[in-house]
């Protein structure tokens, strides 16, 4: 289901529709915005897709440009007066389904009057509108997006849920999660580590002594400050005077 349906008339407002569709897709995700030229794949039944999308959306943006009302067909009649006109049908279907319809007037296009509209579109003249002006497009787009959120409050919740799901999938894919709270100083978080070995940091350079086993569960001594005595650290089995790890060697003697 698309939360927002972008309605427009070819030859009048397709560029404005493309701008609004792109902006809303960036804010809410492509899955939340339906615009026929972008959302219907090649070979699909466009009538079926249009009918399904307009009835399932939460808000319809009707893009109204300077030629929207007076654009005429080959027979000289206004397109808006043709019951088969898709722009007209989408708006009428949205009203019938109880979908919120927001007119978006481009540039200096005047407000619509009910007397100029077919009866089934007369409610469009009473709908509070938004305007998109080239010189003020940033602010106007913000206001349009905010109007969409007001009309479709669940949209923001779905966007947040998808963001959290993507973040979880990314953590699962990498195998690394951040579970640290406040950290002061240096903190290192890692998963698998390779090229291990003993590294000695000298006065002027770092020396790598070679690879080998690292006892992960053995004793570690950390000495800080001055130290003037012996520190013994024994890890693993050690042979000392025919004993292995404190056990008597029984090969020929007690």
PDB file of C-alpha atoms in Angstrom:
ATOM      1  CA  UNK A   1       0.000   0.000   0.000  1.00  0.00           C
ATOM      2  CA  UNK A   2       1.231   3.468  -0.898  1.00  0.00           C
ATOM      3  CA  UNK A   3       0.501   6.140   1.680  1.00  0.00           C
ATOM      4  CA  UNK A   4       0.520   9.002  -0.831  1.00  0.00           C
ATOM      5  CA  UNK A   5      -0.912   9.114  -4.367  1.00  0.00           C
ATOM      6  CA  UNK A   6       0.354  11.874  -6.686  1.00  0.00           C
ATOM      7  CA  UNK A   7      -2.362  12.861  -9.167  1.00  0.00           C
ATOM      8  CA  UNK A   8      -1.522  15.097 -12.135  1.00  0.00           C
ATOM      9  CA  UNK A   9      -2.565  15.971 -15.658  1.00  0.00           C
ATOM     10  CA  UNK A  10      -0.169  15.182 -18.498  1.00  0.00           C
ATOM     11  CA  UNK A  11       0.718  18.387 -20.297  1.00  0.00           C
ATOM     12  CA  UNK A  12       0.048  20.530 -17.258  1.00  0.00           C
ATOM     13  CA  UNK A  13       1.707  19.376 -14.052  1.00  0.00           C
ATOM     14  CA  UNK A  14       3.897  16.341 -14.716  1.00  0.00           C
ATOM     15  CA  UNK A  15       7.131  18.196 -13.879  1.00  0.00           C
ATOM     16  CA  UNK A  16       5.737  19.429 -10.576  1.00  0.00           C
ATOM     17  CA  UNK A  17       4.416  15.935  -9.880  1.00  0.00           C
ATOM     18  CA  UNK A  18       7.863  14.466 -10.558  1.00  0.00           C
ATOM     19  CA  UNK A  19       9.499  16.935  -8.166  1.00  0.00           C
ATOM     20  CA  UNK A  20       6.983  16.270  -5.404  1.00  0.00           C
ATOM     21  CA  UNK A  21       7.109  12.517  -5.953  1.00  0.00           C
ATOM     22  CA  UNK A  22      10.898  12.488  -5.750  1.00  0.00           C
ATOM     23  CA  UNK A  23      10.934  14.647  -2.619  1.00  0.00           C
ATOM     24  CA  UNK A  24       8.351  12.566  -0.780  1.00  0.00           C
ATOM     25  CA  UNK A  25      10.105   9.340  -1.814  1.00  0.00           C
ATOM     26  CA  UNK A  26      13.340  10.602  -0.264  1.00  0.00           C
ATOM     27  CA  UNK A  27      11.546  11.503   2.952  1.00  0.00           C
ATOM     28  CA  UNK A  28       9.174   8.570   3.337  1.00  0.00           C
ATOM     29  CA  UNK A  29      10.525   5.862   1.022  1.00  0.00           C
ATOM     30  CA  UNK A  30       9.569   4.922  -2.534  1.00  0.00           C
ATOM     31  CA  UNK A  31       7.125   2.309  -1.261  1.00  0.00           C
ATOM     32  CA  UNK A  32       4.998   5.074   0.267  1.00  0.00           C
ATOM     33  CA  UNK A  33       4.598   7.213  -2.875  1.00  0.00           C
ATOM     34  CA  UNK A  34       2.582   6.290  -5.957  1.00  0.00           C
ATOM     35  CA  UNK A  35       3.113   8.203  -9.188  1.00  0.00           C
ATOM     36  CA  UNK A  36       1.900   6.399 -12.284  1.00  0.00           C
ATOM     37  CA  UNK A  37       4.962   6.906 -14.483  1.00  0.00           C
ATOM     38  CA  UNK A  38       7.283   5.673 -11.721  1.00  0.00           C
ATOM     39  CA  UNK A  39       5.161   3.104  -9.899  1.00  0.00           C
ATOM     40  CA  UNK A  40       3.599   1.092 -12.733  1.00  0.00           C
ATOM     41  CA  UNK A  41       6.125  -1.250 -14.397  1.00  0.00           C
ATOM     42  CA  UNK A  42       6.187  -1.899 -18.123  1.00  0.00           C
ATOM     43  CA  UNK A  43       3.675  -4.494 -19.200  1.00  0.00           C
ATOM     44  CA  UNK A  44       1.461  -4.107 -16.121  1.00  0.00           C
ATOM     45  CA  UNK A  45      -2.268  -3.435 -16.379  1.00  0.00           C
ATOM     46  CA  UNK A  46      -2.190   0.289 -15.649  1.00  0.00           C
ATOM     47  CA  UNK A  47      -5.963   0.593 -15.141  1.00  0.00           C
ATOM     48  CA  UNK A  48      -5.923  -2.127 -12.514  1.00  0.00           C
ATOM     49  CA  UNK A  49      -2.883  -0.619 -10.794  1.00  0.00           C
ATOM     50  CA  UNK A  50      -4.395   2.877 -10.760  1.00  0.00           C
ATOM     51  CA  UNK A  51      -7.716   1.718  -9.339  1.00  0.00           C
ATOM     52  CA  UNK A  52      -6.048  -0.332  -6.619  1.00  0.00           C
ATOM     53  CA  UNK A  53      -3.561   2.382  -5.648  1.00  0.00           C
ATOM     54  CA  UNK A  54      -5.999   5.293  -5.438  1.00  0.00           C
ATOM     55  CA  UNK A  55      -8.452   3.338  -3.289  1.00  0.00           C
ATOM     56  CA  UNK A  56      -5.757   2.092  -0.924  1.00  0.00           C
ATOM     57  CA  UNK A  57      -3.830   5.336  -0.376  1.00  0.00           C
ATOM     58  CA  UNK A  58      -4.232   7.578   2.676  1.00  0.00           C
ATOM     59  CA  UNK A  59      -3.789  10.943   0.970  1.00  0.00           C
ATOM     60  CA  UNK A  60      -4.021  12.111  -2.650  1.00  0.00           C
ATOM     61  CA  UNK A  61      -2.124  15.165  -3.862  1.00  0.00           C
ATOM     62  CA  UNK A  62      -3.937  16.747  -6.818  1.00  0.00           C
ATOM     63  CA  UNK A  63      -1.377  18.780  -8.778  1.00  0.00           C
ATOM     64  CA  UNK A  64      -3.161  21.729 -10.397  1.00  0.00           C
ATOM     65  CA  UNK A  65      -1.255  23.844 -12.906  1.00  0.00           C
ATOM     66  CA  UNK A  66      -2.330  26.769 -15.094  1.00  0.00           C
ATOM     67  CA  UNK A  67      -3.750  24.479 -17.823  1.00  0.00           C
ATOM     68  CA  UNK A  68      -5.309  21.869 -15.530  1.00  0.00           C
ATOM     69  CA  UNK A  69      -8.848  23.206 -15.843  1.00  0.00           C
ATOM     70  CA  UNK A  70      -8.858  24.364 -19.458  1.00  0.00           C
ATOM     71  CA  UNK A  71      -6.806  21.648 -21.169  1.00  0.00           C
ATOM     72  CA  UNK A  72      -8.905  20.400 -24.063  1.00  0.00           C
ATOM     73  CA  UNK A  73      -9.165  17.182 -26.000  1.00  0.00           C
ATOM     74  CA  UNK A  74      -9.147  16.806 -29.792  1.00  0.00           C
ATOM     75  CA  UNK A  75     -12.892  17.400 -29.988  1.00  0.00           C
ATOM     76  CA  UNK A  76     -12.528  20.756 -28.245  1.00  0.00           C
ATOM     77  CA  UNK A  77     -14.139  19.694 -24.969  1.00  0.00           C
ATOM     78  CA  UNK A  78     -12.388  20.228 -21.669  1.00  0.00           C
ATOM     79  CA  UNK A  79     -10.621  17.076 -20.509  1.00  0.00           C
ATOM     80  CA  UNK A  80     -12.006  17.573 -17.008  1.00  0.00           C
ATOM     81  CA  UNK A  81     -15.563  17.256 -18.395  1.00  0.00           C
ATOM     82  CA  UNK A  82     -14.876  13.786 -19.805  1.00  0.00           C
ATOM     83  CA  UNK A  83     -16.050  11.073 -17.344  1.00  0.00           C
ATOM     84  CA  UNK A  84     -13.304   8.840 -18.738  1.00  0.00           C
ATOM     85  CA  UNK A  85     -10.554  11.353 -17.953  1.00  0.00           C
ATOM     86  CA  UNK A  86      -8.135   9.586 -15.615  1.00  0.00           C
ATOM     87  CA  UNK A  87      -7.171  12.724 -13.718  1.00  0.00           C
ATOM     88  CA  UNK A  88     -10.832  13.340 -12.950  1.00  0.00           C
ATOM     89  CA  UNK A  89     -11.533   9.695 -12.140  1.00  0.00           C
ATOM     90  CA  UNK A  90      -8.656   9.389  -9.637  1.00  0.00           C
ATOM     91  CA  UNK A  91      -9.810  12.421  -7.650  1.00  0.00           C
ATOM     92  CA  UNK A  92     -13.454  11.308  -7.687  1.00  0.00           C
ATOM     93  CA  UNK A  93     -12.463   7.787  -6.588  1.00  0.00           C
ATOM     94  CA  UNK A  94     -10.414   9.228  -3.721  1.00  0.00           C
ATOM     95  CA  UNK A  95     -13.402  11.256  -2.483  1.00  0.00           C
ATOM     96  CA  UNK A  96     -15.622   8.193  -2.748  1.00  0.00           C
ATOM     97  CA  UNK A  97     -13.146   6.094  -0.727  1.00  0.00           C
ATOM     98  CA  UNK A  98     -12.836   8.715   2.014  1.00  0.00           C
ATOM     99  CA  UNK A  99      -9.225   9.549   1.131  1.00  0.00           C
ATOM    100  CA  UNK A 100      -7.909  12.989   2.110  1.00  0.00           C
ATOM    101  CA  UNK A 101      -7.388  15.092  -1.034  1.00  0.00           C
ATOM    102  CA  UNK A 102      -4.942  18.010  -0.953  1.00  0.00           C
ATOM    103  CA  UNK A 103      -4.839  20.318  -3.999  1.00  0.00           C
ATOM    104  CA  UNK A 104      -1.322  21.565  -4.790  1.00  0.00           C
ATOM    105  CA  UNK A 105      -1.422  24.735  -6.896  1.00  0.00           C
ATOM    106  CA  UNK A 106       1.723  25.414  -8.914  1.00  0.00           C
ATOM    107  CA  UNK A 107       3.117  28.932  -9.130  1.00  0.00           C
ATOM    108  CA  UNK A 108       0.284  31.517  -9.415  1.00  0.00           C
ATOM    109  CA  UNK A 109      -2.507  29.131 -10.402  1.00  0.00           C
ATOM    110  CA  UNK A 110      -5.744  30.521  -8.887  1.00  0.00           C
ATOM    111  CA  UNK A 111      -7.888  28.575  -6.460  1.00  0.00           C
ATOM    112  CA  UNK A 112     -10.469  26.294  -7.975  1.00  0.00           C
ATOM    113  CA  UNK A 113     -14.141  27.228  -7.953  1.00  0.00           C
ATOM    114  CA  UNK A 114     -16.879  24.646  -7.583  1.00  0.00           C
ATOM    115  CA  UNK A 115     -18.811  26.254 -10.443  1.00  0.00           C
ATOM    116  CA  UNK A 116     -15.954  25.415 -12.829  1.00  0.00           C
ATOM    117  CA  UNK A 117     -15.826  21.737 -11.855  1.00  0.00           C
ATOM    118  CA  UNK A 118     -17.939  18.667 -12.613  1.00  0.00           C
ATOM    119  CA  UNK A 119     -20.294  17.882  -9.733  1.00  0.00           C
ATOM    120  CA  UNK A 120     -18.260  14.907  -8.518  1.00  0.00           C
ATOM    121  CA  UNK A 121     -15.173  17.125  -8.246  1.00  0.00           C
ATOM    122  CA  UNK A 122     -16.919  20.086  -6.603  1.00  0.00           C
ATOM    123  CA  UNK A 123     -15.554  19.111  -3.133  1.00  0.00           C
ATOM    124  CA  UNK A 124     -12.060  19.809  -4.491  1.00  0.00           C
ATOM    125  CA  UNK A 125     -12.808  23.548  -4.404  1.00  0.00           C
ATOM    126  CA  UNK A 126     -13.441  23.317  -0.642  1.00  0.00           C
ATOM    127  CA  UNK A 127     -10.263  21.393   0.198  1.00  0.00           C
ATOM    128  CA  UNK A 128      -7.496  23.357   1.878  1.00  0.00           C
ATOM    129  CA  UNK A 129      -4.633  23.598  -0.585  1.00  0.00           C
ATOM    130  CA  UNK A 130      -0.866  23.964  -0.624  1.00  0.00           C
ATOM    131  CA  UNK A 131       1.189  25.855  -3.177  1.00  0.00           C
ATOM    132  CA  UNK A 132       4.509  25.048  -4.855  1.00  0.00           C
ATOM    133  CA  UNK A 133       6.515  27.984  -6.190  1.00  0.00           C
ATOM    134  CA  UNK A 134       9.861  27.667  -7.915  1.00  0.00           C
ATOM    135  CA  UNK A 135      11.469  30.472  -5.905  1.00  0.00           C
ATOM    136  CA  UNK A 136      10.212  29.084  -2.619  1.00  0.00           C
ATOM    137  CA  UNK A 137      10.353  25.381  -3.415  1.00  0.00           C
ATOM    138  CA  UNK A 138      12.284  24.330  -0.300  1.00  0.00           C
ATOM    139  CA  UNK A 139       9.798  25.788   2.164  1.00  0.00           C
ATOM    140  CA  UNK A 140       6.822  24.806   0.020  1.00  0.00           C
ATOM    141  CA  UNK A 141       7.989  21.184  -0.208  1.00  0.00           C
ATOM    142  CA  UNK A 142       8.409  21.093   3.572  1.00  0.00           C
ATOM    143  CA  UNK A 143       4.830  22.308   3.994  1.00  0.00           C
ATOM    144  CA  UNK A 144       3.532  19.734   1.518  1.00  0.00           C
ATOM    145  CA  UNK A 145       5.357  16.916   3.313  1.00  0.00           C
ATOM    146  CA  UNK A 146       4.017  18.124   6.661  1.00  0.00           C
ATOM    147  CA  UNK A 147       0.474  18.220   5.241  1.00  0.00           C
ATOM    148  CA  UNK A 148       0.892  14.613   4.098  1.00  0.00           C
ATOM    149  CA  UNK A 149       1.981  13.541   7.589  1.00  0.00           C
ATOM    150  CA  UNK A 150      -0.979  15.313   9.174  1.00  0.00           C
ATOM    151  CA  UNK A 151      -3.359  13.585   6.763  1.00  0.00           C
ATOM    152  CA  UNK A 152      -1.636  10.197   7.176  1.00  0.00           C
ATOM    153  CA  UNK A 153      -0.294  10.013  10.770  1.00  0.00           C
ATOM    154  CA  UNK A 154       0.513   6.300  10.504  1.00  0.00           C
ATOM    155  CA  UNK A 155       2.939   7.049   7.680  1.00  0.00           C
ATOM    156  CA  UNK A 156       5.600   8.367  10.052  1.00  0.00           C
ATOM    157  CA  UNK A 157       5.292   5.252  12.226  1.00  0.00           C
ATOM    158  CA  UNK A 158       5.819   2.988   9.215  1.00  0.00           C
ATOM    159  CA  UNK A 159       8.863   4.986   8.134  1.00  0.00           C
ATOM    160  CA  UNK A 160      10.379   4.698  11.612  1.00  0.00           C
ATOM    161  CA  UNK A 161       9.669   0.958  11.760  1.00  0.00           C
ATOM    162  CA  UNK A 162      11.405   0.382   8.407  1.00  0.00           C
ATOM    163  CA  UNK A 163      14.447   2.372   9.514  1.00  0.00           C
ATOM    164  CA  UNK A 164      14.733   0.280  12.676  1.00  0.00           C
ATOM    165  CA  UNK A 165      14.325  -2.931  10.682  1.00  0.00           C
ATOM    166  CA  UNK A 166      17.067  -1.906   8.237  1.00  0.00           C
ATOM    167  CA  UNK A 167      19.403  -1.039  11.108  1.00  0.00           C
ATOM    168  CA  UNK A 168      18.767  -4.458  12.675  1.00  0.00           C
ATOM    169  CA  UNK A 169      19.438  -6.231   9.370  1.00  0.00           C
ATOM    170  CA  UNK A 170      22.701  -4.341   8.910  1.00  0.00           C
ATOM    171  CA  UNK A 171      23.871  -5.306  12.394  1.00  0.00           C
ATOM    172  CA  UNK A 172      22.929  -8.934  11.752  1.00  0.00           C
ATOM    173  CA  UNK A 173      24.721  -8.968   8.386  1.00  0.00           C
ATOM    174  CA  UNK A 174      27.977  -7.646   9.814  1.00  0.00           C
ATOM    175  CA  UNK A 175      27.814  -9.680  13.010  1.00  0.00           C
ATOM    176  CA  UNK A 176      28.787  -6.662  15.052  1.00  0.00           C
ATOM    177  CA  UNK A 177      26.557  -4.752  17.411  1.00  0.00           C
ATOM    178  CA  UNK A 178      27.326  -1.716  19.486  1.00  0.00           C
ATOM    179  CA  UNK A 179      26.515  -2.437  23.113  1.00  0.00           C
ATOM    180  CA  UNK A 180      28.746   0.188  24.686  1.00  0.00           C
ATOM    181  CA  UNK A 181      27.340   3.033  26.696  1.00  0.00           C
ATOM    182  CA  UNK A 182      29.264   6.178  27.539  1.00  0.00           C
ATOM    183  CA  UNK A 183      32.975   5.778  26.787  1.00  0.00           C
ATOM    184  CA  UNK A 184      35.803   8.038  27.885  1.00  0.00           C
ATOM    185  CA  UNK A 185      39.104   7.489  26.169  1.00  0.00           C
ATOM    186  CA  UNK A 186      39.818   4.901  23.455  1.00  0.00           C
ATOM    187  CA  UNK A 187      37.401   2.041  22.755  1.00  0.00           C
ATOM    188  CA  UNK A 188      37.780  -0.661  20.099  1.00  0.00           C
ATOM    189  CA  UNK A 189      34.931  -2.871  18.932  1.00  0.00           C
ATOM    190  CA  UNK A 190      35.651  -5.729  16.540  1.00  0.00           C
ATOM    191  CA  UNK A 191      34.531  -9.159  15.416  1.00  0.00           C
ATOM    192  CA  UNK A 192      37.028 -11.625  13.866  1.00  0.00           C
ATOM    193  CA  UNK A 193      40.679 -10.627  14.095  1.00  0.00           C
ATOM    194  CA  UNK A 194      43.496 -11.914  11.866  1.00  0.00           C
ATOM    195  CA  UNK A 195      47.278 -11.525  11.671  1.00  0.00           C
ATOM    196  CA  UNK A 196      47.508 -11.947  15.410  1.00  0.00           C
ATOM    197  CA  UNK A 197      50.781 -12.220  17.252  1.00  0.00           C
ATOM    198  CA  UNK A 198      52.870 -10.408  19.784  1.00  0.00           C
ATOM    199  CA  UNK A 199      53.547  -6.767  19.135  1.00  0.00           C
ATOM    200  CA  UNK A 200      56.090  -4.802  21.111  1.00  0.00           C
ATOM    201  CA  UNK A 201      55.815  -1.045  21.068  1.00  0.00           C
ATOM    202  CA  UNK A 202      59.301   0.330  21.417  1.00  0.00           C
ATOM    203  CA  UNK A 203      60.515   3.839  21.913  1.00  0.00           C
ATOM    204  CA  UNK A 204      60.702   4.711  18.230  1.00  0.00           C
ATOM    205  CA  UNK A 205      58.785   2.011  16.323  1.00  0.00           C
ATOM    206  CA  UNK A 206      56.563  -1.034  16.589  1.00  0.00           C
ATOM    207  CA  UNK A 207      57.992  -4.559  16.327  1.00  0.00           C
ATOM    208  CA  UNK A 208      55.915  -7.598  15.408  1.00  0.00           C
ATOM    209  CA  UNK A 209      57.475 -10.762  16.840  1.00  0.00           C
ATOM    210  CA  UNK A 210      55.562 -13.182  14.624  1.00  0.00           C
ATOM    211  CA  UNK A 211      52.336 -15.125  14.663  1.00  0.00           C
ATOM    212  CA  UNK A 212      51.473 -17.878  17.075  1.00  0.00           C
ATOM    213  CA  UNK A 213      48.971 -19.092  19.617  1.00  0.00           C
ATOM    214  CA  UNK A 214      47.355 -16.618  21.913  1.00  0.00           C
ATOM    215  CA  UNK A 215      45.956 -18.118  25.112  1.00  0.00           C
ATOM    216  CA  UNK A 216      42.616 -16.434  25.451  1.00  0.00           C
ATOM    217  CA  UNK A 217      41.710 -17.991  28.821  1.00  0.00           C
ATOM    218  CA  UNK A 218      45.086 -17.861  30.518  1.00  0.00           C
ATOM    219  CA  UNK A 219      46.481 -15.515  33.109  1.00  0.00           C
ATOM    220  CA  UNK A 220      47.301 -11.976  32.137  1.00  0.00           C
ATOM    221  CA  UNK A 221      49.445  -9.720  34.272  1.00  0.00           C
ATOM    222  CA  UNK A 222      49.157  -5.991  33.935  1.00  0.00           C
ATOM    223  CA  UNK A 223      51.780  -3.921  35.705  1.00  0.00           C
ATOM    224  CA  UNK A 224      51.497  -0.172  35.897  1.00  0.00           C
ATOM    225  CA  UNK A 225      53.991   2.175  37.506  1.00  0.00           C
ATOM    226  CA  UNK A 226      57.465   1.293  38.847  1.00  0.00           C
ATOM    227  CA  UNK A 227      58.232  -2.385  39.362  1.00  0.00           C
ATOM    228  CA  UNK A 228      61.451  -3.761  40.873  1.00  0.00           C
ATOM    229  CA  UNK A 229      60.714  -7.448  41.464  1.00  0.00           C
ATOM    230  CA  UNK A 230      59.998 -10.574  39.396  1.00  0.00           C
ATOM    231  CA  UNK A 231      56.673 -11.292  37.758  1.00  0.00           C
ATOM    232  CA  UNK A 232      56.013 -14.929  36.821  1.00  0.00           C
ATOM    233  CA  UNK A 233      53.273 -15.879  34.411  1.00  0.00           C
ATOM    234  CA  UNK A 234      52.820 -19.552  33.457  1.00  0.00           C
ATOM    235  CA  UNK A 235      50.313 -20.569  30.825  1.00  0.00           C
ATOM    236  CA  UNK A 236      49.646 -24.037  29.434  1.00  0.00           C
ATOM    237  CA  UNK A 237      51.601 -27.218  30.297  1.00  0.00           C
ATOM    238  CA  UNK A 238      55.149 -26.601  31.484  1.00  0.00           C
ATOM    239  CA  UNK A 239      57.861 -29.300  31.900  1.00  0.00           C
ATOM    240  CA  UNK A 240      59.829 -28.651  35.051  1.00  0.00           C
ATOM    241  CA  UNK A 241      62.061 -31.436  36.456  1.00  0.00           C
ATOM    242  CA  UNK A 242      60.141 -34.307  34.880  1.00  0.00           C
ATOM    243  CA  UNK A 243      56.774 -32.901  35.926  1.00  0.00           C
ATOM    244  CA  UNK A 244      54.055 -31.705  33.641  1.00  0.00           C
ATOM    245  CA  UNK A 245      51.728 -29.137  35.139  1.00  0.00           C
ATOM    246  CA  UNK A 246      52.419 -30.398  38.638  1.00  0.00           C
ATOM    247  CA  UNK A 247      51.827 -34.113  37.810  1.00  0.00           C
ATOM    248  CA  UNK A 248      54.524 -36.810  38.407  1.00  0.00           C
ATOM    249  CA  UNK A 249      56.059 -38.237  35.216  1.00  0.00           C
ATOM    250  CA  UNK A 250      55.397 -41.980  35.582  1.00  0.00           C
ATOM    251  CA  UNK A 251      57.562 -43.120  32.688  1.00  0.00           C
ATOM    252  CA  UNK A 252      59.799 -45.563  34.638  1.00  0.00           C
ATOM    253  CA  UNK A 253      59.727 -43.935  38.045  1.00  0.00           C
ATOM    254  CA  UNK A 254      57.407 -42.684  40.729  1.00  0.00           C
TER     255      UNK A 254
END
